[in-house]
XYZ file of C-alpha atoms in Angstrom:
667
model
C 34.116 21.319 1.757
C 37.047 18.963 1.223
C 37.784 17.187 -2.028
C 34.436 18.293 -3.426
C 32.523 16.778 -0.501
C 31.039 18.480 2.509
C 30.903 16.977 5.986
C 27.940 14.710 6.670
C 24.914 16.538 8.057
C 22.756 14.822 10.667
C 19.327 16.168 11.595
C 17.246 14.648 14.377
C 13.801 15.452 13.034
C 11.998 14.741 16.308
C 13.885 17.605 17.965
C 12.249 20.188 15.709
C 9.164 18.650 14.076
C 6.137 18.829 16.335
C 3.484 17.579 15.847
C 4.361 14.537 13.764
C 3.568 14.539 10.092
C 4.919 14.963 6.596
C 8.069 17.029 6.101
C 9.734 18.101 2.881
C 13.531 18.422 2.848
C 15.599 20.157 0.190
C 19.136 21.453 -0.113
C 19.746 25.125 -0.923
C 23.049 25.643 -2.728
C 25.138 28.748 -3.295
C 28.111 29.277 -5.576
C 30.389 31.842 -7.159
C 28.930 35.114 -8.411
C 25.903 34.764 -6.083
C 24.695 31.686 -7.947
C 21.945 29.793 -6.146
C 20.066 26.574 -6.632
C 17.927 24.041 -4.836
C 17.374 20.335 -5.065
C 13.985 18.771 -5.560
C 12.286 18.268 -2.191
C 12.212 14.844 -0.608
C 9.243 13.929 1.543
C 9.572 12.042 4.817
C 7.073 11.296 7.559
C 8.020 11.868 11.186
C 6.204 9.366 13.389
C 7.110 9.193 17.070
C 4.643 6.352 17.557
C 6.691 4.222 15.133
C 3.707 1.959 14.590
C 5.383 0.335 11.598
C 8.621 -0.556 13.387
C 9.748 -4.160 13.619
C 8.191 -6.286 16.332
C 8.684 -9.672 17.935
C 6.357 -12.055 19.732
C 6.669 -12.340 23.492
C 4.261 -14.656 25.248
C 0.694 -14.138 24.016
C 1.390 -10.727 22.466
C 3.737 -8.740 20.263
C 6.134 -5.969 21.301
C 7.268 -3.068 19.132
C 11.072 -3.197 19.314
C 11.408 0.573 19.050
C 8.623 1.908 21.275
C 8.064 -1.053 23.576
C 4.346 -1.016 22.833
C 2.916 -4.396 23.791
C -0.118 -5.457 21.780
C -2.562 -8.163 22.749
C -4.976 -9.325 20.061
C -7.685 -11.941 20.158
C -10.497 -13.167 17.936
C -13.678 -13.769 19.917
C -15.931 -15.150 17.216
C -15.671 -16.215 13.588
C -18.325 -17.743 11.357
C -19.063 -17.857 7.614
C -16.140 -15.520 6.880
C -16.742 -12.520 9.190
C -14.833 -12.437 12.455
C -14.788 -10.282 15.569
C -11.429 -9.253 16.992
C -10.199 -6.802 19.611
C -6.795 -5.362 20.495
C -5.240 -3.776 23.591
C -2.195 -1.468 23.591
C 0.214 -0.735 26.444
C 1.445 2.677 25.241
C -2.088 3.934 24.651
C -4.180 2.035 27.204
C -7.282 4.120 26.488
C -6.976 3.813 22.724
C -10.576 2.700 22.242
C -11.862 5.854 23.931
C -9.766 7.994 21.567
C -11.315 6.633 18.379
C -13.183 9.474 16.792
C -16.833 8.689 16.306
C -16.563 5.139 17.669
C -17.914 4.060 21.038
C -15.579 1.919 23.206
C -17.850 -1.103 23.031
C -15.476 -3.340 25.053
C -14.313 -0.589 27.384
C -11.671 2.030 26.707
C -8.871 -0.542 26.875
C -9.912 -2.720 23.921
C -10.212 -1.548 20.316
C -12.845 -3.475 18.403
C -11.846 -4.828 15.022
C -15.161 -3.707 13.542
C -15.908 -0.051 12.888
C -19.394 1.403 12.557
C -20.630 4.188 10.326
C -20.530 7.527 12.093
C -23.505 9.863 12.190
C -22.476 13.520 12.076
C -24.679 16.571 12.515
C -23.136 19.730 11.103
C -24.151 23.217 12.137
C -24.341 25.757 9.269
C -21.484 28.157 9.941
C -18.494 28.774 7.664
C -15.560 27.648 9.802
C -12.105 29.017 10.254
C -9.409 26.430 9.690
C -6.140 26.214 11.568
C -2.996 24.849 9.960
C 0.536 25.248 11.274
C -0.454 28.003 13.681
C -2.297 30.113 11.086
C -5.984 30.664 10.625
C -7.683 30.403 7.227
C -11.265 31.320 6.536
C -13.412 29.875 3.766
C -14.678 32.893 1.862
C -16.463 31.259 -1.006
C -17.324 28.110 -2.823
C -14.224 28.325 -5.012
C -11.600 28.371 -2.269
C -9.408 25.316 -2.795
C -7.868 23.427 0.089
C -4.779 21.291 -0.103
C -4.525 17.847 1.463
C -0.886 16.831 1.685
C 0.101 13.185 1.474
C 0.687 11.652 4.894
C -0.983 14.566 6.699
C -4.327 15.001 8.397
C -4.235 18.772 8.084
C -5.261 21.250 5.440
C -3.329 23.985 3.700
C -4.582 26.896 1.619
C -2.953 26.952 -1.807
C -3.547 30.408 -3.199
C -0.424 30.393 -5.299
C 1.547 32.218 -2.641
C 5.313 32.061 -2.745
C 6.930 29.607 -0.376
C 4.073 27.127 -0.431
C 5.029 23.464 -0.431
C 5.536 22.048 -3.918
C 2.674 19.727 -4.714
C 3.713 16.088 -4.829
C 2.122 13.243 -6.670
C 0.359 12.030 -3.531
C -1.184 15.458 -2.845
C -4.513 16.732 -4.078
C -6.318 20.059 -4.346
C -9.971 19.875 -3.384
C -12.720 22.413 -3.895
C -15.272 22.428 -1.073
C -18.308 22.494 -3.318
C -17.570 19.551 -5.588
C -15.401 16.567 -6.326
C -12.140 17.649 -7.829
C -9.861 16.563 -10.359
C -7.070 14.663 -11.998
C -9.569 12.215 -13.472
C -10.199 10.460 -10.168
C -12.397 10.564 -7.104
C -9.676 10.284 -4.510
C -10.828 13.019 -2.147
C -14.394 14.159 -1.744
C -15.804 17.258 -0.103
C -19.351 17.847 1.040
C -20.934 21.201 1.829
C -23.967 21.961 3.965
C -25.063 25.600 3.740
C -21.556 26.735 2.933
C -20.125 24.531 5.678
C -17.234 22.282 4.650
C -17.898 18.884 6.198
C -14.668 17.039 5.573
C -12.363 15.309 3.126
C -12.152 11.602 2.436
C -8.544 10.402 2.590
C -7.377 7.476 0.423
C -6.771 5.283 3.492
C -10.427 5.570 4.444
C -10.047 8.077 7.257
C -11.704 11.466 7.392
C -9.887 14.759 7.611
C -11.766 16.723 10.249
C -11.894 20.518 10.171
C -11.487 22.394 13.452
C -12.669 25.923 14.120
C -10.457 28.576 15.613
C -11.038 28.717 19.357
C -11.158 32.485 19.327
C -14.361 32.697 17.276
C -17.030 34.360 19.392
C -19.967 32.768 17.590
C -18.291 29.406 17.167
C -20.505 26.468 16.212
C -19.396 22.960 17.048
C -20.061 19.713 15.298
C -22.201 17.231 17.192
C -21.306 13.613 16.609
C -22.870 10.628 18.317
C -20.492 7.706 18.935
C -21.292 4.800 16.651
C -21.689 1.182 17.711
C -21.669 -1.729 15.275
C -24.866 -3.749 15.298
C -24.243 -6.707 13.006
C -21.551 -8.200 10.798
C -23.459 -9.806 7.933
C -21.890 -12.561 5.863
C -22.759 -12.425 2.151
C -24.894 -15.247 0.827
C -26.831 -15.953 -2.341
C -29.866 -16.978 -0.281
C -30.841 -13.468 0.790
C -29.676 -9.899 0.267
C -27.549 -8.051 2.773
C -30.256 -5.408 3.052
C -32.789 -8.070 3.914
C -30.625 -9.426 6.725
C -29.973 -5.923 8.003
C -33.712 -5.312 8.227
C -34.546 -8.686 9.800
C -31.757 -11.120 10.744
C -34.364 -13.859 11.238
C -34.896 -13.998 7.473
C -34.225 -17.468 6.148
C -30.650 -17.787 4.910
C -29.222 -14.914 6.969
C -25.790 -15.424 8.513
C -24.544 -12.712 10.828
C -22.748 -11.880 14.062
C -24.895 -9.564 16.182
C -23.729 -7.333 19.028
C -25.978 -7.218 22.081
C -25.426 -4.170 24.306
C -26.304 -3.890 27.963
C -29.085 -1.431 28.729
C -28.105 -1.012 32.385
C -25.022 -1.372 34.572
C -24.932 -4.295 36.990
C -21.173 -4.426 37.677
C -20.204 -3.461 41.227
C -17.002 -3.235 43.243
C -17.300 -6.852 44.284
C -19.159 -8.448 41.386
C -18.490 -8.511 37.660
C -21.450 -7.698 35.456
C -22.768 -5.582 32.595
C -21.948 -1.979 31.694
C -24.573 0.081 29.917
C -23.634 0.702 26.287
C -20.949 -2.006 26.181
C -21.200 -5.429 24.565
C -22.620 -8.086 26.871
C -22.739 -10.868 24.297
C -22.313 -11.690 20.616
C -24.945 -13.812 18.919
C -24.632 -15.852 15.737
C -27.586 -15.867 13.347
C -27.833 -18.878 11.036
C -30.439 -21.105 9.440
C -30.614 -24.775 10.343
C -31.181 -27.239 7.476
C -34.873 -27.302 6.584
C -35.752 -24.410 8.898
C -38.110 -21.663 7.764
C -36.217 -18.870 9.513
C -32.830 -18.031 10.944
C -32.286 -18.279 14.678
C -29.577 -16.941 16.949
C -27.445 -18.272 19.757
C -24.861 -16.617 21.988
C -21.289 -17.445 20.952
C -19.394 -15.026 23.215
C -20.182 -13.461 26.586
C -18.455 -10.574 28.378
C -18.494 -9.239 31.939
C -16.894 -6.065 33.296
C -15.847 -4.559 36.625
C -17.035 -1.352 38.252
C -14.386 0.612 36.276
C -16.006 -0.542 32.986
C -13.025 -2.777 32.202
C -13.428 -6.132 30.498
C -12.591 -8.851 33.014
C -13.855 -12.124 31.542
C -14.829 -13.456 28.103
C -16.011 -16.938 27.173
C -18.100 -18.973 24.745
C -21.328 -19.975 26.536
C -21.773 -22.914 24.158
C -18.888 -24.691 25.915
C -19.712 -26.304 29.248
C -18.052 -26.006 31.680
C -17.154 -22.481 30.525
C -13.551 -21.831 29.509
C -13.034 -18.216 30.523
C -10.265 -15.837 29.520
C -9.601 -13.402 32.369
C -7.862 -10.009 32.437
C -6.340 -7.776 35.101
C -5.299 -4.124 34.703
C -3.178 -1.439 36.317
C -4.473 1.998 37.239
C -3.885 3.300 33.689
C -5.800 0.467 32.049
C -2.887 -1.612 30.785
C -3.400 -5.357 30.791
C -1.153 -6.682 33.568
C -2.501 -10.234 33.855
C -3.927 -12.579 31.261
C -5.307 -15.977 32.204
C -6.045 -18.103 29.115
C -8.491 -20.955 29.732
C -6.725 -24.028 31.065
C -3.318 -22.333 31.184
C -1.147 -20.681 33.796
C -1.575 -16.903 34.031
C 0.681 -14.394 32.302
C 1.919 -11.300 34.157
C 3.176 -8.200 32.332
C 5.337 -5.413 33.762
C 5.543 -1.977 32.142
C 7.606 1.163 32.606
C 9.883 3.610 30.811
C 13.323 2.457 29.697
C 16.139 3.982 27.689
C 16.725 7.554 26.549
C 15.530 7.304 22.952
C 12.967 9.769 21.612
C 10.482 6.907 21.400
C 10.793 6.024 25.104
C 7.752 6.555 27.305
C 5.470 5.037 29.875
C 3.888 1.714 29.036
C 6.910 -0.002 27.493
C 6.920 -3.742 28.102
C 9.721 -4.612 30.518
C 8.989 -8.291 31.026
C 6.391 -11.029 30.617
C 6.329 -13.885 33.094
C 4.387 -16.963 34.138
C 4.928 -19.770 36.616
C 6.970 -22.745 35.510
C 6.205 -26.424 36.011
C 8.327 -28.774 38.022
C 10.251 -31.090 35.765
C 8.374 -34.322 35.139
C 5.011 -32.963 36.313
C 1.985 -31.439 34.622
C 0.416 -29.602 37.560
C 3.142 -28.760 40.089
C 4.259 -25.134 39.762
C 7.877 -24.312 40.446
C 9.757 -21.097 39.771
C 8.909 -18.309 37.343
C 9.810 -18.071 33.662
C 10.419 -14.423 32.758
C 11.171 -12.990 29.331
C 12.788 -9.547 29.670
C 13.279 -6.693 27.220
C 16.160 -4.190 27.277
C 15.905 -1.009 25.195
C 18.446 1.529 23.937
C 21.213 -1.047 23.616
C 24.526 0.668 22.686
C 25.756 0.175 19.135
C 29.373 1.133 19.755
C 31.737 1.512 22.679
C 32.813 -0.690 25.561
C 29.224 -1.284 26.749
C 27.985 -2.463 23.344
C 27.431 -6.220 23.062
C 28.703 -6.083 19.464
C 30.254 -3.347 17.361
C 27.359 -2.383 15.082
C 28.055 1.240 14.203
C 28.041 2.533 10.634
C 31.779 1.943 10.277
C 31.490 -1.585 11.683
C 28.756 -2.824 9.356
C 30.410 -1.149 6.382
C 33.230 -3.688 6.642
C 30.924 -6.356 5.217
C 29.281 -4.030 2.713
C 26.132 -3.137 4.663
C 24.869 0.342 3.814
C 21.681 0.480 5.903
C 23.350 0.875 9.294
C 21.520 0.268 12.587
C 20.320 3.276 14.559
C 18.633 1.502 17.490
C 18.891 -1.858 19.203
C 16.668 -3.833 21.565
C 17.560 -7.065 23.358
C 15.241 -9.875 24.455
C 16.505 -12.020 27.336
C 15.357 -15.594 28.029
C 14.153 -16.861 31.399
C 17.599 -18.060 32.492
C 19.208 -14.615 32.111
C 17.433 -11.791 33.950
C 19.046 -8.396 33.200
C 19.706 -5.937 36.018
C 18.075 -3.070 34.100
C 15.746 -2.480 31.167
C 18.032 0.296 29.859
C 20.928 -0.874 27.752
C 23.242 1.889 28.915
C 23.125 0.435 32.453
C 24.458 -2.982 31.386
C 27.880 -4.278 30.444
C 28.755 -5.904 27.141
C 29.118 -9.289 28.842
C 25.526 -9.144 30.129
C 24.139 -9.856 26.644
C 25.625 -13.333 26.179
C 22.214 -15.068 26.392
C 20.189 -12.338 24.678
C 18.781 -12.028 21.187
C 19.671 -8.506 20.039
C 17.533 -6.871 17.353
C 19.077 -3.987 15.379
C 16.763 -1.520 13.638
C 17.510 0.981 10.889
C 16.325 4.572 10.545
C 12.951 3.436 9.162
C 12.320 1.073 12.068
C 12.964 -2.067 10.036
C 15.182 -4.810 11.429
C 18.486 -4.749 9.570
C 20.514 -7.085 11.810
C 19.992 -9.598 14.569
C 22.507 -11.192 16.900
C 21.845 -14.594 18.431
C 23.523 -15.904 21.592
C 27.106 -16.739 20.764
C 27.562 -13.715 18.516
C 26.013 -15.073 15.333
C 24.967 -11.943 13.420
C 22.811 -11.912 10.319
C 21.945 -9.068 7.982
C 18.669 -8.195 6.304
C 18.985 -6.045 3.201
C 16.014 -4.326 1.665
C 15.358 -3.633 -1.946
C 14.711 -0.130 -3.146
C 11.849 1.311 -1.136
C 8.684 2.217 -3.002
C 8.082 5.985 -2.731
C 4.967 6.921 -0.802
C 3.568 8.915 -3.714
C 3.756 5.802 -5.901
C 1.824 3.848 -3.275
C -0.742 6.658 -3.173
C -1.164 6.331 -6.924
C -1.911 2.623 -6.556
C -4.435 3.371 -3.811
C -6.092 5.942 -6.025
C -6.328 3.406 -8.859
C -8.186 1.004 -6.564
C -10.495 3.741 -5.280
C -11.640 4.502 -8.808
C -13.440 1.153 -8.749
C -14.756 1.549 -5.212
C -12.112 -0.742 -3.668
C -9.345 -0.179 -1.139
C -5.676 -1.016 -1.397
C -4.136 -1.492 2.048
C -0.387 -1.474 2.637
C 0.024 -3.479 5.852
C 2.380 -2.711 8.699
C 5.012 -5.061 10.077
C 2.765 -7.281 12.200
C 0.103 -7.506 9.485
C 2.704 -8.374 6.852
C 4.056 -11.128 9.093
C 0.526 -12.476 9.538
C -0.223 -12.509 5.812
C 3.113 -14.112 4.950
C 2.431 -16.756 7.575
C -0.923 -17.436 5.924
C 0.815 -17.751 2.544
C 3.173 -20.307 4.047
C 0.250 -22.247 5.560
C -1.582 -22.193 2.226
C 1.539 -23.534 0.519
C 1.488 -26.474 2.927
C -2.196 -27.035 2.162
C -1.473 -27.034 -1.573
C 1.471 -29.405 -1.200
C -0.762 -31.880 0.635
C -3.657 -31.613 -1.832
C -3.240 -33.914 -4.810
C -5.959 -32.141 -6.805
C -4.261 -28.763 -6.419
C -0.886 -30.169 -7.478
C -2.481 -31.759 -10.525
C -4.179 -28.496 -11.470
C -0.911 -26.531 -11.267
C 0.862 -29.168 -13.339
C -1.907 -28.988 -15.952
C -1.331 -25.334 -16.783
C 2.453 -25.115 -16.406
C 5.029 -26.140 -18.993
C 8.459 -27.509 -18.113
C 9.352 -29.132 -21.428
C 8.638 -32.621 -20.121
C 7.311 -35.310 -22.431
C 3.540 -35.608 -22.463
C 2.730 -32.008 -21.614
C 0.351 -29.975 -23.749
C 1.417 -27.406 -26.352
C 4.027 -24.927 -25.154
C 1.699 -22.036 -26.011
C -1.062 -23.372 -23.754
C 0.300 -22.683 -20.291
C 2.836 -20.887 -18.120
C 6.315 -21.441 -19.628
C 9.245 -22.498 -17.462
C 11.108 -19.221 -17.945
C 8.237 -17.419 -16.188
C 8.757 -19.443 -12.999
C 11.588 -17.162 -11.961
C 14.556 -18.262 -9.863
C 14.323 -20.883 -7.171
C 14.872 -19.718 -3.573
C 18.458 -20.283 -2.489
C 17.251 -20.668 1.073
C 13.614 -20.597 2.152
C 13.373 -17.171 3.772
C 10.025 -15.959 2.470
C 6.863 -17.729 1.310
C 6.552 -17.653 -2.464
C 4.579 -19.710 -4.970
C 6.899 -22.052 -6.829
C 5.227 -23.453 -9.949
C 8.124 -25.859 -10.378
C 7.530 -27.782 -7.143
C 7.877 -30.681 -6.808
C 9.371 -30.967 -10.302
C 12.823 -29.720 -11.234
C 13.328 -27.675 -14.399
C 16.891 -28.249 -15.690
C 19.123 -25.193 -15.547
C 16.865 -23.138 -13.298
C 19.007 -20.748 -11.256
C 18.691 -19.951 -7.552
C 18.534 -16.573 -5.822
C 18.118 -15.134 -2.350
C 14.691 -13.630 -1.710
C 14.001 -10.694 0.587
C 12.719 -11.735 4.003
C 10.347 -8.802 4.418
C 8.629 -8.159 1.082
C 6.438 -5.162 0.343
C 2.878 -6.386 -0.053
C -0.494 -4.735 -0.555
C -4.001 -6.085 -0.013
C -6.901 -5.296 -2.331
C -10.257 -5.510 -0.607
C -13.872 -4.439 -0.438
C -16.411 -3.883 2.313
C -18.679 -6.725 1.155
C -18.250 -10.054 -0.614
C -20.993 -9.978 -3.229
C -20.748 -10.766 -6.960
C -20.858 -7.040 -7.656
C -17.886 -6.518 -5.329
C -16.030 -9.379 -7.023
C -16.411 -7.599 -10.345
C -15.219 -4.308 -8.873
C -12.240 -6.045 -7.293
C -11.255 -7.513 -10.652
C -11.498 -4.132 -12.335
C -9.528 -2.528 -9.504
C -6.835 -5.194 -9.792
C -6.501 -4.377 -13.491
C -6.075 -0.679 -12.714
C -3.548 -1.344 -9.936
C -1.434 -3.622 -12.135
C -1.455 -1.156 -15.026
C -0.567 1.754 -12.743
C 2.233 -0.277 -11.159
C 3.642 -1.037 -14.601
C 3.537 2.653 -15.525
C 5.441 3.420 -12.313
C 8.151 0.883 -13.144
C 7.148 -1.594 -10.453
C 7.322 -5.347 -10.708
C 4.297 -7.172 -9.331
C 3.312 -10.707 -8.515
C 0.159 -12.205 -7.044
C 0.029 -14.225 -3.848
C -3.542 -15.476 -3.746
C -2.773 -18.748 -1.952
C -4.405 -17.917 1.417
C -7.442 -16.415 -0.308
C -8.207 -19.747 -1.966
C -8.786 -21.428 1.414
C -11.883 -20.100 3.262
C -10.409 -20.938 6.656
C -7.426 -18.664 5.947
C -8.995 -15.815 3.997
C -10.739 -14.089 6.905
C -7.457 -13.915 8.836
C -5.770 -11.952 6.040
C -7.604 -8.697 6.831
C -6.592 -6.154 9.435
C -9.408 -6.113 12.023
C -8.992 -2.358 12.501
C -9.308 -1.488 8.795
C -12.436 -0.846 6.750
C -11.643 -3.715 4.398
C -14.094 -6.490 5.124
C -12.872 -9.002 2.543
C -9.477 -9.363 0.863
C -9.600 -10.324 -2.823
C -5.932 -10.220 -3.803
C -2.483 -9.951 -2.226
C 0.103 -8.131 -4.355
C 3.838 -8.373 -3.931
C 5.487 -5.151 -5.099
C 9.043 -4.069 -5.737
C 11.698 -3.144 -8.253
C 12.753 -6.373 -9.919
C 14.763 -7.227 -13.010
C 13.209 -6.615 -16.397
C 11.237 -9.680 -17.424
C 10.327 -10.956 -20.836
C 7.413 -9.438 -22.680
C 4.287 -11.560 -22.728
C 4.115 -13.284 -26.128
C 1.151 -12.648 -28.378
C -0.782 -15.280 -30.287
C -1.036 -15.064 -34.080
C -4.124 -13.250 -35.283
C -5.319 -16.449 -36.964
C -5.625 -18.113 -33.547
C -7.845 -15.467 -32.035
C -9.891 -14.274 -35.040
C -11.705 -16.143 -37.760
C -12.978 -14.675 -41.006
C -15.789 -15.801 -43.254
């Protein structure tokens, strides 16, 4: 220790933490006369998959800048609100087959955006539970289990010394009943003294595994689930009625039709038993006595059960989207209808802990001869280089901790990835194999320790910096989720790609509002700027509540002052990547609307108690054509009711209260 400070300690968590999960870190201190002490533990989550890391669009998909995972997403059908989407991943090409309880309805390569309820048959034996290499046996109905925030494992909490301190996001659960803290966050069900599972706040189930050494082990039998219909809510008929008979007048639904036999062969595309062959739309024509269906999407597969073509049979001639795969099931070719084909190349690049097979190396398609619309000439290739050096002679720019500190940046880059345009093909996909001069035409993305983009360098050396506000602790987010669950709703905190999508929808909705005279008039009617002719100052949103104006438009935000100009209103820079959360329900019925409103009240109150500032971004939810795109197809939220923006902002003014005489009258 020098000058009261010890040397910086660096711990690479991925070298010692396996498997991934939640880790608590604390400092143990010693002093004179054998004095000891410890800091409060900090909780971090080790995630080698880095699913929340920053990404960028390349061609028809999106690549994770840390892991190189290339994601292709498409929406096959959308009507009356519900939509059907599917997603393919390059790092986990068989991701659909790994979904617990869900059948790979489009083949193992494509994850459906709609999940089905899982039927589970439990065999009546008290199981042994494994956690961190130790076996625990349930001995009675009062044995509590501990579900730690961010984990999918269980821990016995018998008050033993050395157990993890319980954080705010953790819960104790008794197997025989719902447990505690005034909420219903985790639930446990028992069948003949058999613990079935725990319901996690994010909607997933914590599965219990028996010790392999048990001689009389009993296993759970679970049949893979397949979605049958996606039913749009309507006042004309109940959801239960449409589920029983989709031909009921007024029903609106997307129905999955599964093949009963396999017709695909080595030389001919066809059906695969148990996989979707077509999607049908049920609707009622004006004046009709019953709903009828028509096919709106058709699928054919090859002899390896892989999806090869998809098209809407209502369009003639058919406009087919075609796919090609490598031996592992990664999409290597994509042919959009009426467009030139895309070709994708994968491999392993760089020496980072996140490196692995299936990283996108380049995406290419044929170019067109200048001045023509149908003459192909050359190939346009976008390349990706990983593990770009931050310091040293081979680094394109000096971006180490000491370098960025010179302009006051505290969140220093830890990783960098470069994207090269078609006119600059790199010699290698590993940054350590290139020279600093090789990056002149590249866009270099710099990521911090949390996988967020903190800097970017454009060709010519123009570097920008993205600073993030104070991060919301995970246990605070868990508290907000729990508040929503109390009303039967879900609060989803989206990842990077989902946040980008929602913010894009907010921006689109802002354009819609700016072009709609009725919307502008409505906003002007209930805002007050002090202009002559406005209503009473107490009957609307006052100008001071508008907040600052954006110094530069970096993030979509509702500006109640547009297109007017309030005198003296200051400007400020807004964060480019705000923390948002989506409140949603499974259905879109009046009862669910009421629950969503009650859940919103609880979330806002809980956020206030936690010291958070909140604002509402409902713009895309007010336009039916945008609302359905706000949900994550892989989540259990069917309909989004509110988008919250969360953070730690400056203290605002207290909401004024009306005089009692204005709200109460006495005889």
